[in-house]
Short mmCIF file of C-alpha atoms in Angstrom, two decimals:
data_model
loop_
_atom_site.label_atom_id
_atom_site.label_comp_id
_atom_site.label_asym_id
_atom_site.label_seq_id
_atom_site.Cartn_x
_atom_site.Cartn_y
_atom_site.Cartn_z
CA MET A 1 12.21 -9.53 -33.46
CA PRO A 2 15.24 -7.94 -31.84
CA ARG A 3 14.93 -7.51 -28.12
CA LEU A 4 13.75 -4.08 -27.05
CA LEU A 5 16.52 -2.72 -24.92
CA ARG A 6 14.66 0.45 -23.95
CA ALA A 7 12.33 -1.44 -21.61
CA ARG A 8 15.30 -2.51 -19.51
CA LEU A 9 17.92 0.11 -20.19
CA GLN A 10 16.65 2.56 -17.54
CA PRO A 11 16.89 0.63 -14.27
CA VAL A 12 16.90 3.76 -12.14
CA ALA A 13 15.74 7.29 -12.57
CA HIS A 14 18.88 9.16 -13.43
CA PRO A 15 19.33 12.87 -12.77
CA ALA A 16 18.44 14.70 -15.94
CA ALA A 17 21.53 15.51 -17.90
CA VAL A 18 22.08 19.04 -19.11
CA PRO A 19 21.66 19.25 -22.87
CA ALA A 20 24.74 19.97 -24.89
CA MET A 21 23.23 23.22 -26.12
CA HIS A 22 24.55 26.38 -24.48
CA ARG A 23 25.15 30.02 -25.16
CA THR A 24 27.35 32.65 -23.63
CA ASP A 25 26.22 35.79 -21.94
CA GLY A 26 27.80 39.18 -22.31
CA GLY A 27 30.72 38.21 -20.10
CA GLY A 28 31.51 35.12 -22.12
CA ALA A 29 30.47 32.64 -19.39
CA PRO A 30 28.60 29.60 -20.70
CA VAL A 31 24.90 29.51 -19.79
CA LYS A 32 23.22 26.11 -19.76
CA VAL A 33 19.80 25.63 -21.30
CA SER A 34 18.40 24.36 -17.95
CA SER A 35 19.20 27.74 -16.40
CA LEU A 36 17.23 29.50 -19.13
CA LEU A 37 14.08 27.50 -18.27
CA GLY A 38 13.62 29.32 -15.00
CA PRO A 39 12.58 28.05 -11.60
CA ALA A 40 10.32 25.44 -13.19
CA GLY A 41 13.42 23.46 -14.08
CA GLY A 42 14.01 22.74 -10.42
CA VAL A 43 10.38 21.79 -9.81
CA LEU A 44 9.61 19.61 -12.84
CA GLY A 45 13.13 18.55 -13.81
CA SER A 46 15.05 19.53 -16.89
CA ARG A 47 14.45 16.09 -18.49
CA PHE A 48 10.68 16.55 -18.23
CA LEU A 49 10.95 20.07 -19.63
CA LEU A 50 13.11 18.98 -22.54
CA VAL A 51 11.38 15.70 -23.40
CA SER A 52 7.73 16.41 -22.64
CA TYR A 53 6.94 20.01 -21.83
CA LEU A 54 8.64 21.94 -24.65
CA PRO A 55 7.22 19.79 -27.49
CA THR A 56 3.73 19.99 -25.93
CA LEU A 57 4.00 23.73 -25.38
CA SER A 58 5.26 24.56 -28.89
CA CYS A 59 2.78 22.38 -30.77
CA GLY A 60 -0.11 23.34 -28.50
CA PHE A 61 0.61 27.03 -29.03
CA PHE A 62 0.71 26.50 -32.83
CA LEU A 63 -2.78 25.03 -32.78
CA LEU A 64 -4.08 27.73 -30.44
CA VAL A 65 -2.84 30.45 -32.81
CA LEU A 66 -4.72 28.81 -35.66
CA ALA A 67 -7.87 28.62 -33.59
CA TRP A 68 -7.55 32.26 -32.47
CA ALA A 69 -7.02 33.21 -36.14
CA GLY A 70 -10.49 31.89 -36.96
CA ALA A 71 -9.89 28.26 -38.01
CA PRO A 72 -11.72 26.11 -38.91
CA ARG A 73 -13.92 28.66 -40.65
CA ALA A 74 -13.65 28.98 -44.45
CA GLY A 75 -11.25 31.53 -45.84
CA ALA A 76 -7.82 32.76 -44.89
CA PRO A 77 -6.94 32.80 -41.17
CA ASP A 78 -6.76 36.26 -39.59
CA PHE A 79 -3.49 36.30 -37.64
CA GLY A 80 -4.11 39.91 -36.64
CA ARG A 81 -7.14 38.67 -34.78
CA ALA A 82 -4.99 36.00 -33.16
CA TRP A 83 -2.50 38.62 -32.00
CA ASP A 84 -5.32 40.76 -30.57
CA THR A 85 -6.68 37.74 -28.69
CA ILE A 86 -3.25 37.00 -27.23
CA ALA A 87 -2.82 40.64 -26.16
CA GLN A 88 -6.16 40.63 -24.39
CA LEU A 89 -5.54 37.49 -22.36
CA GLY A 90 -5.63 38.09 -18.65
CA VAL A 91 -3.42 36.61 -15.99
CA GLY A 92 -6.07 34.06 -15.05
CA GLU A 93 -6.55 32.94 -18.65
CA LEU A 94 -2.81 32.62 -19.20
CA LEU A 95 -2.54 30.58 -16.00
CA LEU A 96 -5.33 28.26 -17.15
CA LEU A 97 -3.61 27.75 -20.54
CA TRP A 98 -0.31 27.04 -18.85
CA LEU A 99 -1.97 24.60 -16.47
CA ALA A 100 -3.78 22.81 -19.32
CA LEU A 101 -0.60 22.36 -21.37
CA THR A 102 1.34 21.26 -18.28
CA LEU A 103 -1.27 18.62 -17.44
CA VAL A 104 -1.17 17.28 -20.99
CA ALA A 105 2.64 17.02 -20.78
CA ILE A 106 2.50 15.32 -17.39
CA VAL A 107 -0.11 12.81 -18.48
CA ALA A 108 1.80 11.97 -21.66
CA HIS A 109 5.22 11.72 -19.97
CA PRO A 110 4.85 8.12 -18.63
CA PHE A 111 4.11 6.95 -22.19
CA GLN A 112 7.54 8.02 -23.43
CA LEU A 113 8.91 4.47 -23.53
CA ARG A 114 5.89 3.23 -25.44
CA LEU A 115 6.22 6.13 -27.86
CA VAL A 116 9.85 5.20 -28.62
CA ARG A 117 8.87 1.58 -29.15
CA VAL A 118 6.23 2.62 -31.68
CA LEU A 119 8.86 4.58 -33.56
CA GLU A 120 11.03 1.45 -33.48
CA GLY A 121 8.33 -0.52 -35.28
CA ASP A 122 6.37 -2.13 -32.46
CA TRP A 123 3.07 -1.66 -34.32
CA PRO A 124 -0.36 -3.29 -33.81
CA ALA A 125 -1.42 -6.29 -35.87
CA ILE A 126 -3.67 -4.15 -38.04
CA LEU A 127 -0.55 -2.63 -39.59
CA ALA A 128 1.02 -6.02 -40.37
CA ARG A 129 1.09 -5.48 -44.13
CA ILE A 130 2.68 -2.05 -43.79
CA ARG A 131 5.20 -3.52 -41.37
CA VAL A 132 6.20 -6.27 -43.85
CA ARG A 133 6.85 -3.69 -46.56
CA ALA A 134 8.83 -1.47 -44.16
CA VAL A 135 10.97 -4.45 -43.10
CA ARG A 136 11.70 -5.28 -46.74
CA ARG A 137 12.75 -1.71 -47.33
CA GLN A 138 15.09 -1.76 -44.34
CA GLU A 139 16.51 -5.11 -45.42
CA SER A 140 17.35 -3.69 -48.83
CA ARG A 141 19.04 -0.77 -47.15
CA ARG A 142 21.08 -3.15 -45.00
CA GLN A 143 22.16 -5.10 -48.07
CA GLU A 144 23.15 -1.89 -49.78
CA ALA A 145 25.15 -0.88 -46.72
CA GLU A 146 26.87 -4.29 -46.77
CA ARG A 147 27.84 -3.85 -50.42
CA ARG A 148 29.54 -0.57 -49.57
CA THR A 149 31.77 -2.38 -47.08
CA ALA A 150 33.46 -4.35 -49.88
CA SER A 151 36.95 -3.12 -50.76
CA LEU A 152 37.58 -3.01 -54.50
CA SER A 153 41.31 -2.35 -54.22
CA PRO A 154 44.05 -2.62 -51.55
CA SER A 155 44.68 1.14 -51.63
CA ALA A 156 44.61 3.00 -48.34
CA ALA A 157 41.80 5.30 -49.50
CA GLU A 158 39.64 2.36 -50.51
CA MET A 159 40.32 0.55 -47.22
CA ASN A 160 39.40 3.68 -45.28
CA ARG A 161 36.18 4.02 -47.24
CA ALA A 162 35.29 0.37 -46.58
CA GLY A 163 36.10 0.78 -42.91
CA ALA A 164 33.85 3.83 -42.63
CA ALA A 165 31.07 1.89 -44.38
CA TRP A 166 31.53 -1.01 -41.93
CA THR A 167 31.26 1.37 -38.98
CA GLU A 168 28.06 2.83 -40.40
CA LEU A 169 26.65 -0.67 -41.03
CA THR A 170 27.28 -1.84 -37.46
CA THR A 171 25.88 1.43 -36.09
CA ARG A 172 22.69 1.47 -38.17
CA PHE A 173 21.81 -2.22 -38.45
CA PRO A 174 21.93 -5.36 -36.24
CA PRO A 175 23.81 -8.47 -37.43
CA ASN A 176 22.41 -10.45 -40.34
CA GLU A 177 21.18 -13.26 -38.11
CA LEU A 178 18.63 -10.85 -36.65
CA PRO A 179 15.73 -9.60 -38.78
CA ALA A 180 15.68 -5.92 -39.59
CA ALA A 181 13.26 -3.65 -37.79
CA PRO A 182 10.77 -1.72 -39.93
CA THR A 183 12.23 1.67 -39.02
CA ALA A 184 15.66 3.30 -38.99
CA LEU A 185 15.34 4.08 -35.26
CA GLY A 186 14.51 0.46 -34.48
CA ASN A 187 17.52 -0.81 -36.41
CA THR A 188 19.86 1.71 -34.78
CA LEU A 189 18.77 0.72 -31.29
CA ALA A 190 18.88 -2.99 -32.21
CA ALA A 191 22.47 -2.44 -33.40
CA MET A 192 23.33 -1.05 -29.97
CA GLU A 193 21.76 -4.08 -28.26
CA SER A 194 23.83 -6.39 -30.45
CA TYR A 195 27.23 -4.68 -30.48
CA ALA A 196 27.61 -2.68 -27.24
CA GLY A 197 29.80 -4.73 -24.92
CA SER A 198 29.84 -7.67 -27.32
CA THR A 199 33.65 -7.84 -27.51
CA HIS A 200 33.64 -8.57 -23.77
CA ARG A 201 30.73 -11.05 -24.08
CA LEU A 202 28.52 -8.71 -22.07
CA ASP A 203 24.85 -8.78 -22.95
CA VAL A 204 24.02 -5.09 -22.68
CA VAL A 205 20.32 -5.79 -22.07
CA VAL A 206 21.03 -7.42 -18.68
CA ALA A 207 24.45 -5.89 -17.90
CA TRP A 208 23.66 -2.22 -18.47
CA PRO A 209 21.06 -1.85 -15.68
CA ARG A 210 23.69 -3.09 -13.22
CA LEU A 211 26.56 -1.07 -14.70
CA TYR A 212 24.78 2.24 -15.26
CA PRO A 213 24.68 3.26 -11.54
CA LEU A 214 28.47 2.92 -11.41
CA VAL A 215 29.07 5.28 -14.33
CA ASP A 216 29.91 8.82 -13.33
CA GLY A 217 31.57 11.98 -14.53
CA GLY A 218 31.68 12.85 -18.19
CA ALA A 219 30.71 9.35 -19.29
CA LYS A 220 27.45 9.52 -17.37
CA GLU A 221 26.73 13.01 -18.66
CA SER A 222 27.36 11.83 -22.22
CA VAL A 223 25.05 8.82 -21.88
CA ASP A 224 22.27 10.85 -20.25
CA THR A 225 22.57 13.74 -22.74
CA TYR A 226 22.28 11.52 -25.80
CA ARG A 227 19.43 9.52 -24.24
CA ASP A 228 17.54 12.69 -23.42
CA ALA A 229 18.20 14.07 -26.90
CA MET A 230 16.83 10.88 -28.47
CA ASP A 231 13.72 10.95 -26.29
CA ALA A 232 13.13 14.65 -26.88
CA ALA A 233 13.46 14.27 -30.68
CA SER A 234 11.19 11.21 -30.61
CA ARG A 235 8.54 13.02 -28.61
CA LEU A 236 8.71 16.08 -30.88
CA ALA A 237 8.43 13.86 -33.98
CA VAL A 238 5.22 12.28 -32.73
CA THR A 239 3.77 15.49 -31.30
CA ALA A 240 4.50 17.41 -34.50
CA SER A 241 2.94 14.64 -36.60
CA LEU A 242 -0.28 14.82 -34.59
CA THR A 243 -0.14 18.62 -34.82
CA ALA A 244 0.15 18.42 -38.60
CA VAL A 245 -2.98 16.26 -38.77
CA ALA A 246 -4.88 18.63 -36.45
CA ALA A 247 -3.69 21.68 -38.41
CA ALA A 248 -4.82 20.10 -41.69
CA ALA A 249 -8.27 19.54 -40.15
CA LEU A 250 -8.45 23.15 -38.95
CA LEU A 251 -7.30 24.58 -42.29
CA TRP A 252 -9.19 22.21 -44.57
CA HIS A 253 -11.47 24.96 -45.88
CA SER A 254 -8.80 27.69 -45.96
CA GLY A 255 -7.51 27.17 -49.51
CA TRP A 256 -3.75 27.50 -49.91
CA TRP A 257 -3.40 28.16 -46.20
CA LEU A 258 -3.70 24.37 -45.82
CA LEU A 259 -0.01 24.31 -46.66
CA LEU A 260 0.67 25.63 -43.14
CA ALA A 261 0.13 22.06 -41.96
CA ALA A 262 3.33 21.14 -43.84
CA ALA A 263 5.37 23.07 -41.28
CA PRO A 264 4.80 20.68 -38.36
CA ALA A 265 5.00 17.76 -40.80
CA PHE A 266 8.47 18.90 -41.89
CA LEU A 267 9.41 19.38 -38.22
CA ALA A 268 8.28 15.84 -37.46
CA ARG A 269 10.46 14.40 -40.23
CA LEU A 270 13.45 16.46 -39.13
CA SER A 271 12.94 15.45 -35.49
CA TYR A 272 12.78 11.77 -36.42
CA ARG A 273 16.08 11.99 -38.27
CA ALA A 274 17.54 13.76 -35.22
CA ALA A 275 16.25 10.89 -33.03
CA VAL A 276 18.04 8.34 -35.24
CA HIS A 277 21.34 10.26 -35.07
CA SER A 278 20.97 10.69 -31.27
CA ALA A 279 20.29 6.97 -30.93
CA ALA A 280 23.53 6.18 -32.75
CA ALA A 281 25.45 8.57 -30.48
CA TYR A 282 23.68 7.07 -27.45
CA GLY A 283 24.78 3.57 -28.48
CA ALA A 284 28.39 4.76 -28.86
CA ALA A 285 28.25 6.39 -25.42
CA VAL A 286 26.89 3.20 -23.83
CA ASP A 287 29.59 1.09 -25.52
CA ALA A 288 32.30 3.47 -24.31
CA ALA A 289 30.94 3.46 -20.77
CA ILE A 290 31.02 -0.34 -20.76
CA ASP A 291 34.63 -0.33 -21.95
CA THR A 292 35.63 2.14 -19.22
CA TYR A 293 33.61 1.07 -16.19
CA ARG A 294 33.12 -2.67 -16.56
CA PHE A 295 35.80 -3.51 -13.97
CA ALA A 296 33.96 -1.43 -11.39
CA LEU A 297 31.10 -3.86 -11.82
CA TYR A 298 33.28 -6.78 -10.75
CA ASP A 299 34.35 -4.82 -7.65
CA LYS A 300 30.74 -4.06 -6.81
CA LEU A 301 29.79 -7.74 -7.21
CA CYS A 302 32.71 -8.74 -4.92
CA LEU A 303 34.33 -10.72 -7.71
CA ALA A 304 38.02 -10.80 -8.52
CA ARG A 305 38.98 -8.80 -11.58
CA PRO A 306 39.80 -11.14 -14.46
CA ALA A 307 43.50 -11.39 -15.25
CA THR A 308 43.16 -11.93 -19.00
CA PRO A 309 40.66 -10.97 -21.73
CA GLY A 310 39.79 -14.65 -22.14
CA ALA A 311 39.02 -15.05 -18.44
CA GLU A 312 36.96 -11.86 -18.59
CA ARG A 313 34.86 -13.10 -21.46
CA ASP A 314 34.23 -16.42 -19.71
CA LEU A 315 33.20 -14.65 -16.49
CA ASN A 316 30.96 -12.23 -18.36
CA ALA A 317 29.20 -15.05 -20.20
CA LEU A 318 28.61 -16.74 -16.84
CA LEU A 319 27.23 -13.58 -15.26
CA CYS A 320 24.98 -12.75 -18.19
CA THR A 321 23.50 -16.27 -18.15
CA HIS A 322 22.91 -15.85 -14.43
CA TRP A 323 21.15 -12.48 -14.89
CA ARG A 324 19.20 -13.45 -17.99
CA GLN A 325 18.03 -16.94 -17.09
CA ARG A 326 18.39 -16.92 -13.30
CA VAL A 327 20.91 -19.72 -13.46
CA PRO A 328 22.73 -19.93 -10.10
CA LEU A 329 26.41 -19.08 -10.09
CA PRO A 330 28.88 -21.94 -9.53
CA ALA A 331 29.14 -22.84 -5.88
CA ASP A 332 32.95 -22.59 -5.98
CA LEU A 333 33.07 -19.09 -7.50
CA PRO A 334 35.19 -17.14 -5.00
CA TYR A 335 34.21 -13.74 -3.66
CA THR A 336 36.70 -11.03 -2.77
CA HIS A 337 35.37 -8.83 0.03
CA SER A 338 37.63 -5.81 0.18
CA PRO A 339 37.46 -3.36 3.13
CA ALA A 340 34.99 -0.54 2.63
CA ALA A 341 36.55 2.72 1.51
CA SER A 342 34.88 4.51 4.41
CA GLU A 343 36.74 2.32 6.93
CA PRO A 344 40.36 3.56 7.00
CA THR A 345 43.16 1.17 7.77
CA PRO A 346 45.46 1.90 10.77
CA GLU A 347 48.15 3.14 8.39
CA SER A 348 45.83 5.63 6.65
CA ALA A 349 44.40 6.73 9.97
CA SER A 350 47.86 7.56 11.30
CA ARG A 351 48.54 9.65 8.21
CA THR A 352 45.26 11.58 8.36
CA ASP A 353 44.56 11.96 12.10
CA PRO A 354 45.34 15.59 12.99
CA ALA A 355 45.94 14.69 16.66
CA GLN A 356 48.69 12.24 15.73
CA ASN A 357 50.25 14.56 13.15
CA ALA A 358 50.34 17.52 15.54
#
């Protein structure tokens, strides 16, 4: 089984990134989605609203409308009746509904990591046979992706096609020495675990929790945005799947109206595909952040920056073994303690002291 990076990839609670979605108001100024969510965004956090609250609210409201329309009674649902019920709700009733949906979202939020792992293929033993079949299917897809990487001619177009196929292969699947996961999401995240930082001999599972706090600016926003998008799509996929089952139960005696349950089922499938694409983008963002900020990690660890790529790979292998297996670092490994940035040198003080410059 590939290692599950998600259990260790969030060492600290990061500030929720603003989703990439935006609109412009009448004056043409961009308006972020978090600002459209109202004051609750500052109380609950935009990550909670995006990942947990909005999927719970939308799917919960869908089931409530069916219930207000008369389900699960036999016959066609009366949506006029549902509209009349909504129009007659008082402030207290609306507050109770909002509180109930909020509590469901809050209770379910800590299970987000477990939810993603289930979508990766971390299934109970009772589903072992289904898991074996799913793994075989993913293995055949990996083999097909490998066949597309073969170049049939030395032409530039054929080489470009093979290169694009290789990029897709290394984004969607882990190396051949690792078994395939039973799901596309599991393979995409396993590919990130295997390839992100690998050219520097950095094991992303143990290196990323130490490097992530040093990432800032656009790189941090990119990582957080794609991670939140993956989590939100994963949550919506599961919530919509459960909603489809509940809707089918409510509409079981409603004739052709049972087809309404296909709407959340289609949304679940679409959300899962979105989660896979977001996971691929998340892996690319993590890999880019490692390429850009890895030297800041040496500075933070009070280690000299390697002078050559070979020396860097040797040092990274040493550090990853230390972090992964708790092997002590060599006793003769030198530290480089540079002065803190907040402690100015005499030269910088003379340039910035207003009394001396007056």
